[in-house]
PDB file of C-alpha atoms in Angstrom:
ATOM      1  CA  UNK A   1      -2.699 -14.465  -8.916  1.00 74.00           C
ATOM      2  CA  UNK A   2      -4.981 -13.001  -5.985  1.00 80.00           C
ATOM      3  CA  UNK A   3      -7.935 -11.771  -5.176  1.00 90.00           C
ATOM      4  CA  UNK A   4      -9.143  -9.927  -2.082  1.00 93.00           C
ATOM      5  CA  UNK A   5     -12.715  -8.756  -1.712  1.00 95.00           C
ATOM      6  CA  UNK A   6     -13.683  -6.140   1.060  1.00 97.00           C
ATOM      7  CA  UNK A   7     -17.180  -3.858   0.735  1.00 97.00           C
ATOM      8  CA  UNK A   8     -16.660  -0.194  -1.192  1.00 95.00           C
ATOM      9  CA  UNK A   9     -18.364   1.760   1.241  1.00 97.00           C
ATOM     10  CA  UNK A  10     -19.418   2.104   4.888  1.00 98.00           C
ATOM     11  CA  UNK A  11     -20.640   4.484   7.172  1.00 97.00           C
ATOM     12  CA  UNK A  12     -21.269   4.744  10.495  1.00 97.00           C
ATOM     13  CA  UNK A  13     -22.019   7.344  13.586  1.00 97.00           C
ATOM     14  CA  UNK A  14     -19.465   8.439  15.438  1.00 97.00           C
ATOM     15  CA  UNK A  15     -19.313   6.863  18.804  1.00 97.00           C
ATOM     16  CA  UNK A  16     -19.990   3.702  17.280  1.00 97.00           C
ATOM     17  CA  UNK A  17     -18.054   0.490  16.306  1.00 97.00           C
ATOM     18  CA  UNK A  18     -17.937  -0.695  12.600  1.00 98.00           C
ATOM     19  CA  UNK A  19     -16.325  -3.828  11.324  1.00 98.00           C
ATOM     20  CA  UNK A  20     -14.710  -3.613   7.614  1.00 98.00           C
ATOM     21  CA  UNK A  21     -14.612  -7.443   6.280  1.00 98.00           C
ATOM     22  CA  UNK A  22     -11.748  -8.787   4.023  1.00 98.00           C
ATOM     23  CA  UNK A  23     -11.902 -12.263   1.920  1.00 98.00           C
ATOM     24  CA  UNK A  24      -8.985 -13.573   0.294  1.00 96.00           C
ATOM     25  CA  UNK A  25      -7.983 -15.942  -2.469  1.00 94.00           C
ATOM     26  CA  UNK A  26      -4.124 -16.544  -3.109  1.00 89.00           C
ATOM     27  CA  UNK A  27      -1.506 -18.806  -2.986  1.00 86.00           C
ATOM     28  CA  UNK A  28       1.232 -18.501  -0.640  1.00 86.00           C
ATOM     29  CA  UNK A  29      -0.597 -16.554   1.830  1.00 90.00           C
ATOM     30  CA  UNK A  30       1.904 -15.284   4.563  1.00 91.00           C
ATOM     31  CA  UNK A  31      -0.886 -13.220   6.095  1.00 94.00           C
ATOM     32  CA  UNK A  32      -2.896 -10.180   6.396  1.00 96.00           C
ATOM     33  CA  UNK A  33      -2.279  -6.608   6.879  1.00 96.00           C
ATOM     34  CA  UNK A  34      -4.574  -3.218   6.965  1.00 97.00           C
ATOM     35  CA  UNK A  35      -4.030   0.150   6.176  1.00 98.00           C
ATOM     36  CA  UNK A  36      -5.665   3.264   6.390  1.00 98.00           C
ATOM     37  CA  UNK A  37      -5.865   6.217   3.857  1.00 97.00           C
ATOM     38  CA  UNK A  38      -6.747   9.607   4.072  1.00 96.00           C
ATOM     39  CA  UNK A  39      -8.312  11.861   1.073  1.00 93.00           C
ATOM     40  CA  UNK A  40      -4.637  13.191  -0.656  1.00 90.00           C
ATOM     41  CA  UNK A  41      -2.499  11.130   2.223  1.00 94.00           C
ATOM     42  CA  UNK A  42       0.071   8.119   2.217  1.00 96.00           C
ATOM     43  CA  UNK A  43      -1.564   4.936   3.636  1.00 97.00           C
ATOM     44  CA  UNK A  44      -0.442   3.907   7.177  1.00 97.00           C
ATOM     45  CA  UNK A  45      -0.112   0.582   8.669  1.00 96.00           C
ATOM     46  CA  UNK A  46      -2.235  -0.254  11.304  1.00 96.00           C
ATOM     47  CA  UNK A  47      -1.774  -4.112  11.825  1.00 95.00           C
ATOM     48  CA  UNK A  48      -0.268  -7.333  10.684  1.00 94.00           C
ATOM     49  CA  UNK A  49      -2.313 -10.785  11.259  1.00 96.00           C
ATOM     50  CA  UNK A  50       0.315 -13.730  10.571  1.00 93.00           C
ATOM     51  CA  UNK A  51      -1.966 -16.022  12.645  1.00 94.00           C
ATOM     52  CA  UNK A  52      -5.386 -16.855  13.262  1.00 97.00           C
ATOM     53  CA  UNK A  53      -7.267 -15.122  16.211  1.00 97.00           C
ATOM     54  CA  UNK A  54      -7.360 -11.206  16.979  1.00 96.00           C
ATOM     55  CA  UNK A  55      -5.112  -8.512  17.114  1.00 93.00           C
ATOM     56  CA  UNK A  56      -5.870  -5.850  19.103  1.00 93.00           C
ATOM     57  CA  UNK A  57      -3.759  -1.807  18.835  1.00 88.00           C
ATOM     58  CA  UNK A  58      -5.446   0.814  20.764  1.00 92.00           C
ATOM     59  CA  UNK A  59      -9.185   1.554  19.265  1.00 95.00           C
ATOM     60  CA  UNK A  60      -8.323  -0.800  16.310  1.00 96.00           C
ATOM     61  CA  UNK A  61      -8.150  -4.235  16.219  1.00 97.00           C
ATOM     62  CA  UNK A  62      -7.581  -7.023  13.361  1.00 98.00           C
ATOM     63  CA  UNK A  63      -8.805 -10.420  12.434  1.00 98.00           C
ATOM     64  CA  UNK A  64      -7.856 -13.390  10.887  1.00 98.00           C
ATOM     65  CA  UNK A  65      -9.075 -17.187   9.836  1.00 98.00           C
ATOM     66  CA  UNK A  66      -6.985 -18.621   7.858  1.00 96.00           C
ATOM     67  CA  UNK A  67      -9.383 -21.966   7.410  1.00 95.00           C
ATOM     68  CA  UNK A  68     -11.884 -19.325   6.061  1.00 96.00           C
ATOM     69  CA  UNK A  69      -9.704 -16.961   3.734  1.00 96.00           C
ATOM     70  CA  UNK A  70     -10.853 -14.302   5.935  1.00 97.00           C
ATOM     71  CA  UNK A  71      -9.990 -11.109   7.969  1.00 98.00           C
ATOM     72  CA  UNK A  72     -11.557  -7.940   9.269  1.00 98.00           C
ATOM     73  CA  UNK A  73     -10.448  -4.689  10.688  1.00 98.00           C
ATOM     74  CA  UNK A  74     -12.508  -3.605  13.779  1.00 98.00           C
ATOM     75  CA  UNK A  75     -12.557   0.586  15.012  1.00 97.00           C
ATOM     76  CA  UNK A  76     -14.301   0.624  18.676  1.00 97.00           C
ATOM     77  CA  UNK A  77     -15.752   4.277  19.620  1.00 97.00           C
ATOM     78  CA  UNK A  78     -15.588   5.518  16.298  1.00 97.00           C
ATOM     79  CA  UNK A  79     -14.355   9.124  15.575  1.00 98.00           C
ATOM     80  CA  UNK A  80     -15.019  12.194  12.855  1.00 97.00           C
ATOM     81  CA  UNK A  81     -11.234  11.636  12.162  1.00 97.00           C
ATOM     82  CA  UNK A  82     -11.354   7.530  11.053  1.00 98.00           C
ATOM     83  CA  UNK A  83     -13.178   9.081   7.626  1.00 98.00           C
ATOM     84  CA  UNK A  84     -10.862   7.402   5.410  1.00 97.00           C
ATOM     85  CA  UNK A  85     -10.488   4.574   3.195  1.00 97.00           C
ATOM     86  CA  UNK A  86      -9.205   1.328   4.868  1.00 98.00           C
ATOM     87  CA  UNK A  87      -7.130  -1.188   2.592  1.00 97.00           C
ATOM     88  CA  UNK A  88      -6.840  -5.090   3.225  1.00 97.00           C
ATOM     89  CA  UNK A  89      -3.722  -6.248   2.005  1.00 96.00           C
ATOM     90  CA  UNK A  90      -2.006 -10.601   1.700  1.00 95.00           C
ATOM     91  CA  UNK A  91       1.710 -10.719   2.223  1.00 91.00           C
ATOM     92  CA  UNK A  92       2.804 -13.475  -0.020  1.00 84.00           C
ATOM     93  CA  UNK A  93       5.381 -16.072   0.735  1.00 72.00           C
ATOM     94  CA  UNK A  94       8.859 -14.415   2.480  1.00 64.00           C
ATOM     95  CA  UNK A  95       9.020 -11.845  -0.101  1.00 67.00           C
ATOM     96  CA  UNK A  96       6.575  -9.473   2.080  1.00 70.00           C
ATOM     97  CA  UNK A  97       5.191  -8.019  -0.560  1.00 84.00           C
ATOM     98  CA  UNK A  98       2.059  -7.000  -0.802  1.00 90.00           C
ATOM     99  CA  UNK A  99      -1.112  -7.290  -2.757  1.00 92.00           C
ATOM    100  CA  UNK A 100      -3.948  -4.522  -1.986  1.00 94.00           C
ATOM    101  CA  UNK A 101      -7.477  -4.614  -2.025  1.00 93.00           C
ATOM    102  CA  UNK A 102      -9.768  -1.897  -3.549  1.00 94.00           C
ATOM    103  CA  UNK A 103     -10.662  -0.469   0.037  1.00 96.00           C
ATOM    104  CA  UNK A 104     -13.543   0.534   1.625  1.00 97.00           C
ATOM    105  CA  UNK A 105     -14.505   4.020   2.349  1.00 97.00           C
ATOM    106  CA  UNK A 106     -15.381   4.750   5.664  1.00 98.00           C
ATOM    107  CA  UNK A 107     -17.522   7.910   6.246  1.00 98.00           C
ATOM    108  CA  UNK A 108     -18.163   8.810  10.287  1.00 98.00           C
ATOM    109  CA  UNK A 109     -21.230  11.072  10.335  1.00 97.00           C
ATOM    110  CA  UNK A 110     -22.352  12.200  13.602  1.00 96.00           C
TER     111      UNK A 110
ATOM    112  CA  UNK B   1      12.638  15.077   7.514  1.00 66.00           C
ATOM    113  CA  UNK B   2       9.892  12.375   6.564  1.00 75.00           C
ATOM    114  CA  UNK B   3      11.069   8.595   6.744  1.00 94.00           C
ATOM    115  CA  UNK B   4      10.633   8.194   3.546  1.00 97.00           C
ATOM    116  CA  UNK B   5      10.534  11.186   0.723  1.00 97.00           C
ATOM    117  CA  UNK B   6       9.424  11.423  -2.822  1.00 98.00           C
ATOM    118  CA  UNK B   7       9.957  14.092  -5.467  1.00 97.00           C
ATOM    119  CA  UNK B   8       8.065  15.834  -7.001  1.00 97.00           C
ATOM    120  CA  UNK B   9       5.130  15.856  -5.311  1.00 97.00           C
ATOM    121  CA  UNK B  10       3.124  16.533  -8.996  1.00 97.00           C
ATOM    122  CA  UNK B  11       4.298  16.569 -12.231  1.00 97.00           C
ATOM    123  CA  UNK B  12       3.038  17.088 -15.415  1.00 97.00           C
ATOM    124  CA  UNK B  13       4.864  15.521 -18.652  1.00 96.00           C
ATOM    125  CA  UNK B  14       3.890  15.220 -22.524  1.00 97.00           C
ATOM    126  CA  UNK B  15       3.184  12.051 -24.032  1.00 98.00           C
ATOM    127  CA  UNK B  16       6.634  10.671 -24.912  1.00 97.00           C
ATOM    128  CA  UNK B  17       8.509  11.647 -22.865  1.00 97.00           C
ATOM    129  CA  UNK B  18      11.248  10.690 -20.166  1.00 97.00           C
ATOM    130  CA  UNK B  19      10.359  11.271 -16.021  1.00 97.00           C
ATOM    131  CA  UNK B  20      12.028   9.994 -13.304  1.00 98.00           C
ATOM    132  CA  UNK B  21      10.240   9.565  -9.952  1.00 98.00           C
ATOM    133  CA  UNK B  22      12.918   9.917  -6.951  1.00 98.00           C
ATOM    134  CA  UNK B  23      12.632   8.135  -3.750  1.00 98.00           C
ATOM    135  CA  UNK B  24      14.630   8.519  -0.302  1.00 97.00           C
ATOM    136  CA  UNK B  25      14.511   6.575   2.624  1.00 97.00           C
ATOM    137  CA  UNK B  26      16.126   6.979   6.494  1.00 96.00           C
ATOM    138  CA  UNK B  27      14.600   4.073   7.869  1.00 94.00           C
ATOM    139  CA  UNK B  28      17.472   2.069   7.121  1.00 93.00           C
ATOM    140  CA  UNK B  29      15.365  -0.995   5.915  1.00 93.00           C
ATOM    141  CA  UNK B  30      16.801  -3.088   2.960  1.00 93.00           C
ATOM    142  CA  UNK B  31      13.770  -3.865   1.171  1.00 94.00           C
ATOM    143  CA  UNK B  32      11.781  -0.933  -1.230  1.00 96.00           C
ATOM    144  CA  UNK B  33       8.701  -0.731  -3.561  1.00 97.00           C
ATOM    145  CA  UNK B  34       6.828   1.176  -5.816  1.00 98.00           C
ATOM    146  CA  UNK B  35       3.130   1.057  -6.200  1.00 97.00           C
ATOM    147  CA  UNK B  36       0.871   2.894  -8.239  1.00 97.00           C
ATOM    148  CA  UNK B  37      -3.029   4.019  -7.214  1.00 97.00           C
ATOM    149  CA  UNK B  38      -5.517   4.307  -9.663  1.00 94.00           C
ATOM    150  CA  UNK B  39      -9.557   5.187  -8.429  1.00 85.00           C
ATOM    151  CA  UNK B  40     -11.133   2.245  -7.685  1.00 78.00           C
ATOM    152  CA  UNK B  41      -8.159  -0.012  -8.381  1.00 79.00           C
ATOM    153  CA  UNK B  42      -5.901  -0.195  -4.862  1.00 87.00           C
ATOM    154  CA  UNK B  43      -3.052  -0.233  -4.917  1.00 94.00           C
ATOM    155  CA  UNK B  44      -0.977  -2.229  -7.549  1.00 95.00           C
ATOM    156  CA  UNK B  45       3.268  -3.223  -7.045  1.00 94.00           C
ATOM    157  CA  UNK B  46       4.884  -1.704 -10.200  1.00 96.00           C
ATOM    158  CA  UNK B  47       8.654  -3.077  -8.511  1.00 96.00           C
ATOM    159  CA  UNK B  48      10.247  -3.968  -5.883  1.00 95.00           C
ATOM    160  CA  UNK B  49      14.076  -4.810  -4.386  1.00 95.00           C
ATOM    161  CA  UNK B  50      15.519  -6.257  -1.580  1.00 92.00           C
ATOM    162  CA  UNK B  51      18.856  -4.770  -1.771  1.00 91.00           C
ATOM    163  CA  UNK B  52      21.149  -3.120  -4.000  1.00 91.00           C
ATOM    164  CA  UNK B  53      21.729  -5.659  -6.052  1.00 92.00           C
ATOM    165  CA  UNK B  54      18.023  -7.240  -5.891  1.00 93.00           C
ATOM    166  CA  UNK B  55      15.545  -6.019  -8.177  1.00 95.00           C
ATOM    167  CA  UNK B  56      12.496  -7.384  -9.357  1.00 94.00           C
ATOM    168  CA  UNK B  57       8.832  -6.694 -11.192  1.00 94.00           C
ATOM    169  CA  UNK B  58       5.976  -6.650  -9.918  1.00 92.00           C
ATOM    170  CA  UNK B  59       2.568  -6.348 -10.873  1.00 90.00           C
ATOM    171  CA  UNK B  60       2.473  -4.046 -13.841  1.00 94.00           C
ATOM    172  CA  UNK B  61       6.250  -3.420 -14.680  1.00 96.00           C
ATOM    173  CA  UNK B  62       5.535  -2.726 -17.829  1.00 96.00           C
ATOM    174  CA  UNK B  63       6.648   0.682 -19.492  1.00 96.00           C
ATOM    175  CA  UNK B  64       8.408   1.303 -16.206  1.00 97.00           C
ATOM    176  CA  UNK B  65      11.974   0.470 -15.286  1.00 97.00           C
ATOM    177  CA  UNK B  66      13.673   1.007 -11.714  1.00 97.00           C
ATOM    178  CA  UNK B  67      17.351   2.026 -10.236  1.00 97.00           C
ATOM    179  CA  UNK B  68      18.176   0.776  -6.566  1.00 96.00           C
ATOM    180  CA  UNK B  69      21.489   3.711  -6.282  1.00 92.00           C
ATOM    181  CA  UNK B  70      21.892   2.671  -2.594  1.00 94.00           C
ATOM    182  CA  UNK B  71      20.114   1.210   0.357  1.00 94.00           C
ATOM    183  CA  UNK B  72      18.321   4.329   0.636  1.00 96.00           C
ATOM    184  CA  UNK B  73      17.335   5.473  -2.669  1.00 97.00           C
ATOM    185  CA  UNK B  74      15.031   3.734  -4.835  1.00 98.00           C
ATOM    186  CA  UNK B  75      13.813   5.838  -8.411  1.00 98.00           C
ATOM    187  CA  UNK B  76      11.451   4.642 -10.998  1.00 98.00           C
ATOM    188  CA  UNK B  77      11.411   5.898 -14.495  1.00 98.00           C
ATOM    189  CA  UNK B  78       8.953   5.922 -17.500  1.00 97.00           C
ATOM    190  CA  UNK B  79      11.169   5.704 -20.415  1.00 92.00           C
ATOM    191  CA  UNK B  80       7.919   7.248 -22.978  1.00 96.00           C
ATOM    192  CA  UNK B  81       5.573   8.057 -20.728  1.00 97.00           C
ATOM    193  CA  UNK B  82       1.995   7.440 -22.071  1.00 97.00           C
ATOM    194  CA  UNK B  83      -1.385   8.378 -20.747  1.00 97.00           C
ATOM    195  CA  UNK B  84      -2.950   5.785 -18.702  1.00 96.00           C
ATOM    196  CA  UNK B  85       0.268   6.162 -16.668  1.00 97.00           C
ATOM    197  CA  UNK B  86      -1.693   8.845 -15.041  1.00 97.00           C
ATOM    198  CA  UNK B  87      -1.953   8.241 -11.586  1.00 97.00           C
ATOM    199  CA  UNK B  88      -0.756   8.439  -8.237  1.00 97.00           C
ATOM    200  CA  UNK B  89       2.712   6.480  -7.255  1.00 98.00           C
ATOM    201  CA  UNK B  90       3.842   5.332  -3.961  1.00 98.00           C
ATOM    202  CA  UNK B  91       7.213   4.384  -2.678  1.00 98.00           C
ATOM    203  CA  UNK B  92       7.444   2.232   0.224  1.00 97.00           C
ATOM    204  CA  UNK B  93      10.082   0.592   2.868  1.00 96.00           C
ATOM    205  CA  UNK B  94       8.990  -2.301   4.814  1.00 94.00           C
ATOM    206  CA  UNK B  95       9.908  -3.218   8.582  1.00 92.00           C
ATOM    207  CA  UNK B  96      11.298  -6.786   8.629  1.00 89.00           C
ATOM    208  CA  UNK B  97      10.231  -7.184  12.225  1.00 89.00           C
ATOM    209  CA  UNK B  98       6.293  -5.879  11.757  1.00 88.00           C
ATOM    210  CA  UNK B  99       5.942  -6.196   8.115  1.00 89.00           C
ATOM    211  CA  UNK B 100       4.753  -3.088   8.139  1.00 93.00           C
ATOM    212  CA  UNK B 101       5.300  -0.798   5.004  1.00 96.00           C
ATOM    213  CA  UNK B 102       6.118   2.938   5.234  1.00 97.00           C
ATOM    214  CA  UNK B 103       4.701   4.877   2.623  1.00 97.00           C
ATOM    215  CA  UNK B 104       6.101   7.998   0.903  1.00 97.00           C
ATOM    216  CA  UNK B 105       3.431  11.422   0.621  1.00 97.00           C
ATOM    217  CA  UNK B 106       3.170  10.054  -3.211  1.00 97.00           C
ATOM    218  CA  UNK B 107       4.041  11.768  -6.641  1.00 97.00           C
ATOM    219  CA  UNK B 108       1.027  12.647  -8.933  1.00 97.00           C
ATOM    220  CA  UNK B 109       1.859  12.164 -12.199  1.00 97.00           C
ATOM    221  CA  UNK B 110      -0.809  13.650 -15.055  1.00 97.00           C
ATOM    222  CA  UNK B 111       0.888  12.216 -18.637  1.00 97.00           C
ATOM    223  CA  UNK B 112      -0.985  14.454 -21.470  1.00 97.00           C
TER     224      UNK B 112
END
């Protein structure tokens, strides 16, 4: 099985930057992949980690340490519209499927 | 059109009974999922196939059962649908080059 752990809620003021953490326990981890959720929407992908070190896509950028079973999603100058719920996710062996965390709701209050 | 497309969009059904849960895809990827969200429980892989002939459970593939038709459509079924199948279900593509997963708008399904 698998496990992934990231906090339920944040918030934070717009303008700022907020960090949304993501540990991990599974076998055959491939790597690690976000997603963001708005209220009645689809998720969307926002980023893939296969390796260690920091990904970085516009405002957004992703994190990984493998050593440490751990990865975080970081949103720089922080707008009303990144409300949403943000979802860590392992891809598992070649298969690429995927194994979701609970999320974390982010609320942006000005 | 949306890359990929689900119908309906809501439905309700009666304990018991038969519903089908249609998915489409244009992305022209091989590989196709179906997840189901419940509050405060993510997102959990019901099944999933890598091509036509490739199909295989996930998760929670329990009371549900899948049909891959083509490369682009992908429909789950509940044979007797019950009600904690209430909940909100996802199809998905994935990219094999970015890994990422495209996500249908999602069928709401209320079983009562």
């Amino acid at each position: 099985g698998q496990s992934l752990e990231q906090p339920s809620e944040v918030t934070a003021v717009e303008g700022a930057i907020v960090q949304i953490n993501c540990t991990y326990q599974t076998s055959g981890f491939y790597g690690l992949s976000w997603y963001q959720q708005h209220d009645g929407g689809a998720p969307t992908f926002l980023s893939y980690n296969g390796l260690d070190g920091l990904e970085e896509t516009g405002r957004f950028s992703s994190f990984l340490s493998r050593s440490d079973s751990y990865g975080y999603l970081l949103l720089l100058e922080l707008q009303m519209k990144d409300s949403a719920s943000y979802f860590c996710a392992v891809k598992k062996g070649g298969a690429n499927n995927l194994f979701f965390g609970t999320g974390t709701r982010l609320t942006v209050i000005p | 059109d949306a890359d990929v497309t689900q119908t309906p969009r809501n439905r309700i059904t009666k304990t018991g009974k038969r519903i089908m849960l249609e998915c489409s895809q244009t992305k022209g990827h091989d590989r196709m999922y179906w997840y189901r969200q419940d509050p405060g429980l993510g997102l959990r892989l019901i099944y999933y196939s890598f091509d036509v002939k490739d199909i295989n459970k996930g998760e929670i593939s329990d009371g549900y059962s899948v049909s891959r038709q083509a490369q682009a459509k992908f429909s789950l079924s509940l044979e007797s649908a019950i009600p904690n199948q209430t909940a909100l279900y996802f199809c998905a593509t994935s990219d094999p080059d970015t890994y990422g997963y495209t996500f249908g708008s999602g069928t709401r399904l209320t079983v009562v």
